[in-house]
């Protein structure tokens, strides 16, 4: 996971001094990598020791280690296509600008989400899905819609899946899980009470838990064996989980495609499901 992504995800948990340093680095990473720790401290109005402690808080050994991480992250930063704007949607923005910003922010959220999850962790999640006896999809609110979509996709290719939008039924279903079963819990904050309680119930029944959360420290990720992450800046759209939903869907679709790719039966099962549904249209 890139140091810039980690910084964005942990912004709310930083102190005021650390937040000022983070804002400067995120706004001007190419400038920051040419500064000494003393110069960065001067630019941000903080002490040199505050800069070093900030670097260590993000998991770096010191300032030089932090500069290397920022240099690497900046060189890999994905650019929104020309003509598309990634930025905050303002109340006075004209219609065309809103369209461009919305598209740019959606693309940015999906691309960042796909880049933040390494192949090793994705493979572990896919192996857990393939070998699970039963799979429960968990989500509340907007995350429930993505959980439902992923549940239907998995059912199409032959997996035994449990899903219900009602959180009371979700936790009751979790209580029936056993060793060999899998619980996939989606929550951008990772602190939604219902999702955490359901995941905790699944763990008590010895089921495996996969979390899909934002990159910020959160309790749902802490209790899960496998952690997947999404990146979404909801402040960009004054939104109702618009970019969170897109990021979650992108990650779920990636896993679905990878499952199909490795399962010779999958395409046949999908066609069989489509044929069955077609009989209801005549």
PDB file of N, CA and C in Angstrom, residues 65-132:
ATOM      1  N   UNK A  65      13.775   7.156   5.067  1.00  0.00           N
ATOM      2  CA  UNK A  65      12.914   6.038   4.682  1.00  0.00           C
ATOM      3  C   UNK A  65      11.574   6.569   4.162  1.00  0.00           C
ATOM      4  N   UNK A  66      11.066   7.604   4.818  1.00  0.00           N
ATOM      5  CA  UNK A  66       9.808   8.233   4.406  1.00  0.00           C
ATOM      6  C   UNK A  66       9.952   8.868   3.023  1.00  0.00           C
ATOM      7  N   UNK A  67      11.071   9.553   2.766  1.00  0.00           N
ATOM      8  CA  UNK A  67      11.300  10.185   1.464  1.00  0.00           C
ATOM      9  C   UNK A  67      11.333   9.147   0.345  1.00  0.00           C
ATOM     10  N   UNK A  68      11.964   8.022   0.609  1.00  0.00           N
ATOM     11  CA  UNK A  68      12.016   6.947  -0.392  1.00  0.00           C
ATOM     12  C   UNK A  68      10.608   6.441  -0.697  1.00  0.00           C
ATOM     13  N   UNK A  69       9.804   6.260   0.359  1.00  0.00           N
ATOM     14  CA  UNK A  69       8.432   5.765   0.181  1.00  0.00           C
ATOM     15  C   UNK A  69       7.582   6.763  -0.603  1.00  0.00           C
ATOM     16  N   UNK A  70       7.744   8.057  -0.303  1.00  0.00           N
ATOM     17  CA  UNK A  70       6.981   9.088  -1.018  1.00  0.00           C
ATOM     18  C   UNK A  70       7.429   9.169  -2.475  1.00  0.00           C
ATOM     19  N   UNK A  71       8.727   9.063  -2.715  1.00  0.00           N
ATOM     20  CA  UNK A  71       9.247   9.082  -4.088  1.00  0.00           C
ATOM     21  C   UNK A  71       8.652   7.946  -4.907  1.00  0.00           C
ATOM     22  N   UNK A  72       8.630   6.760  -4.318  1.00  0.00           N
ATOM     23  CA  UNK A  72       8.060   5.598  -5.004  1.00  0.00           C
ATOM     24  C   UNK A  72       6.575   5.793  -5.267  1.00  0.00           C
ATOM     25  N   UNK A  73       5.846   6.283  -4.268  1.00  0.00           N
ATOM     26  CA  UNK A  73       4.400   6.475  -4.413  1.00  0.00           C
ATOM     27  C   UNK A  73       4.085   7.541  -5.457  1.00  0.00           C
ATOM     28  N   UNK A  74       4.857   8.632  -5.447  1.00  0.00           N
ATOM     29  CA  UNK A  74       4.609   9.726  -6.394  1.00  0.00           C
ATOM     30  C   UNK A  74       4.852   9.282  -7.828  1.00  0.00           C
ATOM     31  N   UNK A  75       5.835   8.401  -8.018  1.00  0.00           N
ATOM     32  CA  UNK A  75       6.137   7.929  -9.378  1.00  0.00           C
ATOM     33  C   UNK A  75       5.067   6.994  -9.912  1.00  0.00           C
ATOM     34  N   UNK A  76       4.263   6.429  -9.003  1.00  0.00           N
ATOM     35  CA  UNK A  76       3.219   5.491  -9.404  1.00  0.00           C
ATOM     36  C   UNK A  76       1.832   6.121  -9.391  1.00  0.00           C
ATOM     37  N   UNK A  77       1.767   7.421  -9.078  1.00  0.00           N
ATOM     38  CA  UNK A  77       0.466   8.087  -8.990  1.00  0.00           C
ATOM     39  C   UNK A  77      -0.229   8.056 -10.331  1.00  0.00           C
ATOM     40  N   UNK A  78      -1.466   7.586 -10.316  1.00  0.00           N
ATOM     41  CA  UNK A  78      -2.264   7.478 -11.540  1.00  0.00           C
ATOM     42  C   UNK A  78      -2.917   8.806 -11.856  1.00  0.00           C
ATOM     43  N   UNK A  79      -2.893   9.189 -13.117  1.00  0.00           N
ATOM     44  CA  UNK A  79      -3.484  10.452 -13.528  1.00  0.00           C
ATOM     45  C   UNK A  79      -4.851  10.223 -14.158  1.00  0.00           C
ATOM     46  N   UNK A  80      -5.823  11.045 -13.774  1.00  0.00           N
ATOM     47  CA  UNK A  80      -7.140  10.993 -14.397  1.00  0.00           C
ATOM     48  C   UNK A  80      -6.994  11.409 -15.853  1.00  0.00           C
ATOM     49  N   UNK A  81      -7.680  10.721 -16.805  1.00  0.00           N
ATOM     50  CA  UNK A  81      -7.550  11.048 -18.227  1.00  0.00           C
ATOM     51  C   UNK A  81      -7.824  12.520 -18.520  1.00  0.00           C
ATOM     52  N   UNK A  82      -7.186  13.027 -19.578  1.00  0.00           N
ATOM     53  CA  UNK A  82      -7.379  14.419 -19.979  1.00  0.00           C
ATOM     54  C   UNK A  82      -8.851  14.697 -20.239  1.00  0.00           C
ATOM     55  N   UNK A  83      -9.294  15.865 -19.818  1.00  0.00           N
ATOM     56  CA  UNK A  83     -10.694  16.224 -20.030  1.00  0.00           C
ATOM     57  C   UNK A  83     -11.595  15.804 -18.889  1.00  0.00           C
ATOM     58  N   UNK A  84     -11.052  15.006 -17.960  1.00  0.00           N
ATOM     59  CA  UNK A  84     -11.823  14.562 -16.800  1.00  0.00           C
ATOM     60  C   UNK A  84     -11.199  15.184 -15.555  1.00  0.00           C
ATOM     61  N   UNK A  85     -12.021  15.715 -14.683  1.00  0.00           N
ATOM     62  CA  UNK A  85     -11.540  16.435 -13.501  1.00  0.00           C
ATOM     63  C   UNK A  85     -11.748  15.589 -12.252  1.00  0.00           C
ATOM     64  N   UNK A  86     -10.697  15.489 -11.427  1.00  0.00           N
ATOM     65  CA  UNK A  86     -10.846  14.835 -10.126  1.00  0.00           C
ATOM     66  C   UNK A  86     -10.764  15.919  -9.064  1.00  0.00           C
ATOM     67  N   UNK A  87     -11.887  16.279  -8.478  1.00  0.00           N
ATOM     68  CA  UNK A  87     -11.880  17.339  -7.484  1.00  0.00           C
ATOM     69  C   UNK A  87     -13.223  17.467  -6.804  1.00  0.00           C
ATOM     70  N   UNK A  88     -13.263  18.328  -5.790  1.00  0.00           N
ATOM     71  CA  UNK A  88     -14.488  18.523  -5.024  1.00  0.00           C
ATOM     72  C   UNK A  88     -15.568  19.182  -5.874  1.00  0.00           C
ATOM     73  N   UNK A  89     -16.776  18.640  -5.817  1.00  0.00           N
ATOM     74  CA  UNK A  89     -17.903  19.207  -6.552  1.00  0.00           C
ATOM     75  C   UNK A  89     -18.472  20.357  -5.733  1.00  0.00           C
ATOM     76  N   UNK A  90     -18.439  21.555  -6.309  1.00  0.00           N
ATOM     77  CA  UNK A  90     -18.917  22.738  -5.612  1.00  0.00           C
ATOM     78  C   UNK A  90     -20.375  23.019  -5.897  1.00  0.00           C
ATOM     79  N   UNK A  91     -21.009  23.746  -4.998  1.00  0.00           N
ATOM     80  CA  UNK A  91     -22.440  24.035  -5.154  1.00  0.00           C
ATOM     81  C   UNK A  91     -22.718  24.928  -6.358  1.00  0.00           C
ATOM     82  N   UNK A  92     -21.708  25.669  -6.827  1.00  0.00           N
ATOM     83  CA  UNK A  92     -21.892  26.564  -7.971  1.00  0.00           C
ATOM     84  C   UNK A  92     -21.335  25.993  -9.270  1.00  0.00           C
ATOM     85  N   UNK A  93     -20.863  24.754  -9.248  1.00  0.00           N
ATOM     86  CA  UNK A  93     -20.303  24.155 -10.464  1.00  0.00           C
ATOM     87  C   UNK A  93     -21.370  24.011 -11.538  1.00  0.00           C
ATOM     88  N   UNK A  94     -21.036  24.326 -12.802  1.00  0.00           N
ATOM     89  CA  UNK A  94     -21.995  24.099 -13.887  1.00  0.00           C
ATOM     90  C   UNK A  94     -22.167  22.608 -14.153  1.00  0.00           C
ATOM     91  N   UNK A  95     -23.224  22.272 -14.876  1.00  0.00           N
ATOM     92  CA  UNK A  95     -23.586  20.876 -15.125  1.00  0.00           C
ATOM     93  C   UNK A  95     -22.432  20.079 -15.730  1.00  0.00           C
ATOM     94  N   UNK A  96     -21.777  20.636 -16.761  1.00  0.00           N
ATOM     95  CA  UNK A  96     -20.699  19.912 -17.445  1.00  0.00           C
ATOM     96  C   UNK A  96     -19.532  19.632 -16.505  1.00  0.00           C
ATOM     97  N   UNK A  97     -19.217  20.592 -15.627  1.00  0.00           N
ATOM     98  CA  UNK A  97     -18.119  20.404 -14.680  1.00  0.00           C
ATOM     99  C   UNK A  97     -18.456  19.328 -13.656  1.00  0.00           C
ATOM    100  N   UNK A  98     -19.707  19.307 -13.202  1.00  0.00           N
ATOM    101  CA  UNK A  98     -20.138  18.263 -12.262  1.00  0.00           C
ATOM    102  C   UNK A  98     -19.975  16.887 -12.896  1.00  0.00           C
ATOM    103  N   UNK A  99     -20.376  16.755 -14.161  1.00  0.00           N
ATOM    104  CA  UNK A  99     -20.229  15.474 -14.857  1.00  0.00           C
ATOM    105  C   UNK A  99     -18.765  15.052 -14.912  1.00  0.00           C
ATOM    106  N   UNK A 100     -17.889  15.995 -15.265  1.00  0.00           N
ATOM    107  CA  UNK A 100     -16.470  15.681 -15.381  1.00  0.00           C
ATOM    108  C   UNK A 100     -15.861  15.305 -14.030  1.00  0.00           C
ATOM    109  N   UNK A 101     -16.216  16.053 -12.994  1.00  0.00           N
ATOM    110  CA  UNK A 101     -15.678  15.758 -11.664  1.00  0.00           C
ATOM    111  C   UNK A 101     -16.201  14.428 -11.129  1.00  0.00           C
ATOM    112  N   UNK A 102     -17.483  14.153 -11.373  1.00  0.00           N
ATOM    113  CA  UNK A 102     -18.062  12.896 -10.907  1.00  0.00           C
ATOM    114  C   UNK A 102     -17.381  11.714 -11.578  1.00  0.00           C
ATOM    115  N   UNK A 103     -17.213  11.787 -12.895  1.00  0.00           N
ATOM    116  CA  UNK A 103     -16.551  10.709 -13.625  1.00  0.00           C
ATOM    117  C   UNK A 103     -15.112  10.548 -13.168  1.00  0.00           C
ATOM    118  N   UNK A 104     -14.396  11.668 -13.043  1.00  0.00           N
ATOM    119  CA  UNK A 104     -13.003  11.600 -12.622  1.00  0.00           C
ATOM    120  C   UNK A 104     -12.839  10.996 -11.244  1.00  0.00           C
ATOM    121  N   UNK A 105     -13.709  11.373 -10.324  1.00  0.00           N
ATOM    122  CA  UNK A 105     -13.615  10.862  -8.955  1.00  0.00           C
ATOM    123  C   UNK A 105     -13.994   9.391  -8.874  1.00  0.00           C
ATOM    124  N   UNK A 106     -14.967   8.971  -9.679  1.00  0.00           N
ATOM    125  CA  UNK A 106     -15.337   7.555  -9.718  1.00  0.00           C
ATOM    126  C   UNK A 106     -14.168   6.717 -10.242  1.00  0.00           C
ATOM    127  N   UNK A 107     -13.578   7.159 -11.345  1.00  0.00           N
ATOM    128  CA  UNK A 107     -12.443   6.437 -11.923  1.00  0.00           C
ATOM    129  C   UNK A 107     -11.293   6.385 -10.921  1.00  0.00           C
ATOM    130  N   UNK A 108     -11.032   7.508 -10.272  1.00  0.00           N
ATOM    131  CA  UNK A 108      -9.936   7.583  -9.307  1.00  0.00           C
ATOM    132  C   UNK A 108     -10.157   6.620  -8.146  1.00  0.00           C
ATOM    133  N   UNK A 109     -11.369   6.576  -7.606  1.00  0.00           N
ATOM    134  CA  UNK A 109     -11.675   5.686  -6.480  1.00  0.00           C
ATOM    135  C   UNK A 109     -11.488   4.227  -6.867  1.00  0.00           C
ATOM    136  N   UNK A 110     -11.953   3.859  -8.058  1.00  0.00           N
ATOM    137  CA  UNK A 110     -11.843   2.465  -8.491  1.00  0.00           C
ATOM    138  C   UNK A 110     -10.393   2.083  -8.765  1.00  0.00           C
ATOM    139  N   UNK A 111      -9.641   2.967  -9.435  1.00  0.00           N
ATOM    140  CA  UNK A 111      -8.256   2.650  -9.754  1.00  0.00           C
ATOM    141  C   UNK A 111      -7.407   2.546  -8.493  1.00  0.00           C
ATOM    142  N   UNK A 112      -7.597   3.479  -7.567  1.00  0.00           N
ATOM    143  CA  UNK A 112      -6.840   3.449  -6.321  1.00  0.00           C
ATOM    144  C   UNK A 112      -7.164   2.201  -5.500  1.00  0.00           C
ATOM    145  N   UNK A 113      -8.424   1.792  -5.523  1.00  0.00           N
ATOM    146  CA  UNK A 113      -8.831   0.595  -4.782  1.00  0.00           C
ATOM    147  C   UNK A 113      -8.167  -0.649  -5.350  1.00  0.00           C
ATOM    148  N   UNK A 114      -8.131  -0.757  -6.670  1.00  0.00           N
ATOM    149  CA  UNK A 114      -7.529  -1.937  -7.283  1.00  0.00           C
ATOM    150  C   UNK A 114      -6.016  -1.961  -7.076  1.00  0.00           C
ATOM    151  N   UNK A 115      -5.400  -0.793  -6.931  1.00  0.00           N
ATOM    152  CA  UNK A 115      -3.946  -0.748  -6.762  1.00  0.00           C
ATOM    153  C   UNK A 115      -3.504  -0.950  -5.315  1.00  0.00           C
ATOM    154  N   UNK A 116      -4.400  -0.699  -4.360  1.00  0.00           N
ATOM    155  CA  UNK A 116      -4.003  -0.742  -2.953  1.00  0.00           C
ATOM    156  C   UNK A 116      -3.995  -2.167  -2.391  1.00  0.00           C
ATOM    157  N   UNK A 117      -4.649  -3.102  -3.072  1.00  0.00           N
ATOM    158  CA  UNK A 117      -4.692  -4.495  -2.608  1.00  0.00           C
ATOM    159  C   UNK A 117      -3.654  -5.319  -3.360  1.00  0.00           C
ATOM    160  N   UNK A 118      -2.690  -5.876  -2.625  1.00  0.00           N
ATOM    161  CA  UNK A 118      -1.641  -6.629  -3.303  1.00  0.00           C
ATOM    162  C   UNK A 118      -2.126  -8.014  -3.721  1.00  0.00           C
ATOM    163  N   UNK A 119      -1.422  -8.588  -4.672  1.00  0.00           N
ATOM    164  CA  UNK A 119      -1.842  -9.862  -5.257  1.00  0.00           C
ATOM    165  C   UNK A 119      -1.869 -10.983  -4.219  1.00  0.00           C
ATOM    166  N   UNK A 120      -0.912 -10.988  -3.296  1.00  0.00           N
ATOM    167  CA  UNK A 120      -0.858 -12.044  -2.282  1.00  0.00           C
ATOM    168  C   UNK A 120      -2.132 -12.073  -1.443  1.00  0.00           C
ATOM    169  N   UNK A 121      -2.595 -10.896  -1.014  1.00  0.00           N
ATOM    170  CA  UNK A 121      -3.807 -10.829  -0.193  1.00  0.00           C
ATOM    171  C   UNK A 121      -5.038 -11.196  -1.008  1.00  0.00           C
ATOM    172  N   UNK A 122      -5.091 -10.730  -2.253  1.00  0.00           N
ATOM    173  CA  UNK A 122      -6.223 -11.087  -3.118  1.00  0.00           C
ATOM    174  C   UNK A 122      -6.284 -12.591  -3.342  1.00  0.00           C
ATOM    175  N   UNK A 123      -5.126 -13.208  -3.554  1.00  0.00           N
ATOM    176  CA  UNK A 123      -5.091 -14.663  -3.759  1.00  0.00           C
ATOM    177  C   UNK A 123      -5.569 -15.395  -2.507  1.00  0.00           C
ATOM    178  N   UNK A 124      -5.188 -14.885  -1.340  1.00  0.00           N
ATOM    179  CA  UNK A 124      -5.636 -15.504  -0.086  1.00  0.00           C
ATOM    180  C   UNK A 124      -7.151 -15.417   0.040  1.00  0.00           C
ATOM    181  N   UNK A 125      -7.715 -14.262  -0.341  1.00  0.00           N
ATOM    182  CA  UNK A 125      -9.173 -14.091  -0.291  1.00  0.00           C
ATOM    183  C   UNK A 125      -9.861 -15.033  -1.270  1.00  0.00           C
ATOM    184  N   UNK A 126      -9.302 -15.157  -2.468  1.00  0.00           N
ATOM    185  CA  UNK A 126      -9.889 -16.043  -3.478  1.00  0.00           C
ATOM    186  C   UNK A 126      -9.829 -17.504  -3.036  1.00  0.00           C
ATOM    187  N   UNK A 127      -8.710 -17.901  -2.436  1.00  0.00           N
ATOM    188  CA  UNK A 127      -8.591 -19.278  -1.932  1.00  0.00           C
ATOM    189  C   UNK A 127      -9.625 -19.543  -0.841  1.00  0.00           C
ATOM    190  N   UNK A 128      -9.845 -18.543   0.019  1.00  0.00           N
ATOM    191  CA  UNK A 128     -10.843 -18.702   1.086  1.00  0.00           C
ATOM    192  C   UNK A 128     -12.241 -18.868   0.501  1.00  0.00           C
ATOM    193  N   UNK A 129     -12.538 -18.136  -0.562  1.00  0.00           N
ATOM    194  CA  UNK A 129     -13.845 -18.259  -1.216  1.00  0.00           C
ATOM    195  C   UNK A 129     -13.992 -19.632  -1.868  1.00  0.00           C
ATOM    196  N   UNK A 130     -12.962 -20.052  -2.599  1.00  0.00           N
ATOM    197  CA  UNK A 130     -13.029 -21.322  -3.332  1.00  0.00           C
ATOM    198  C   UNK A 130     -13.228 -22.515  -2.397  1.00  0.00           C
ATOM    199  N   UNK A 131     -12.622 -22.464  -1.227  1.00  0.00           N
ATOM    200  CA  UNK A 131     -12.637 -23.623  -0.333  1.00  0.00           C
ATOM    201  C   UNK A 131     -13.739 -23.563   0.726  1.00  0.00           C
ATOM    202  N   UNK A 132     -14.489 -22.471   0.753  1.00  0.00           N
ATOM    203  CA  UNK A 132     -15.525 -22.321   1.784  1.00  0.00           C
ATOM    204  C   UNK A 132     -16.707 -23.249   1.536  1.00  0.00           C
TER     205      UNK A 132
END
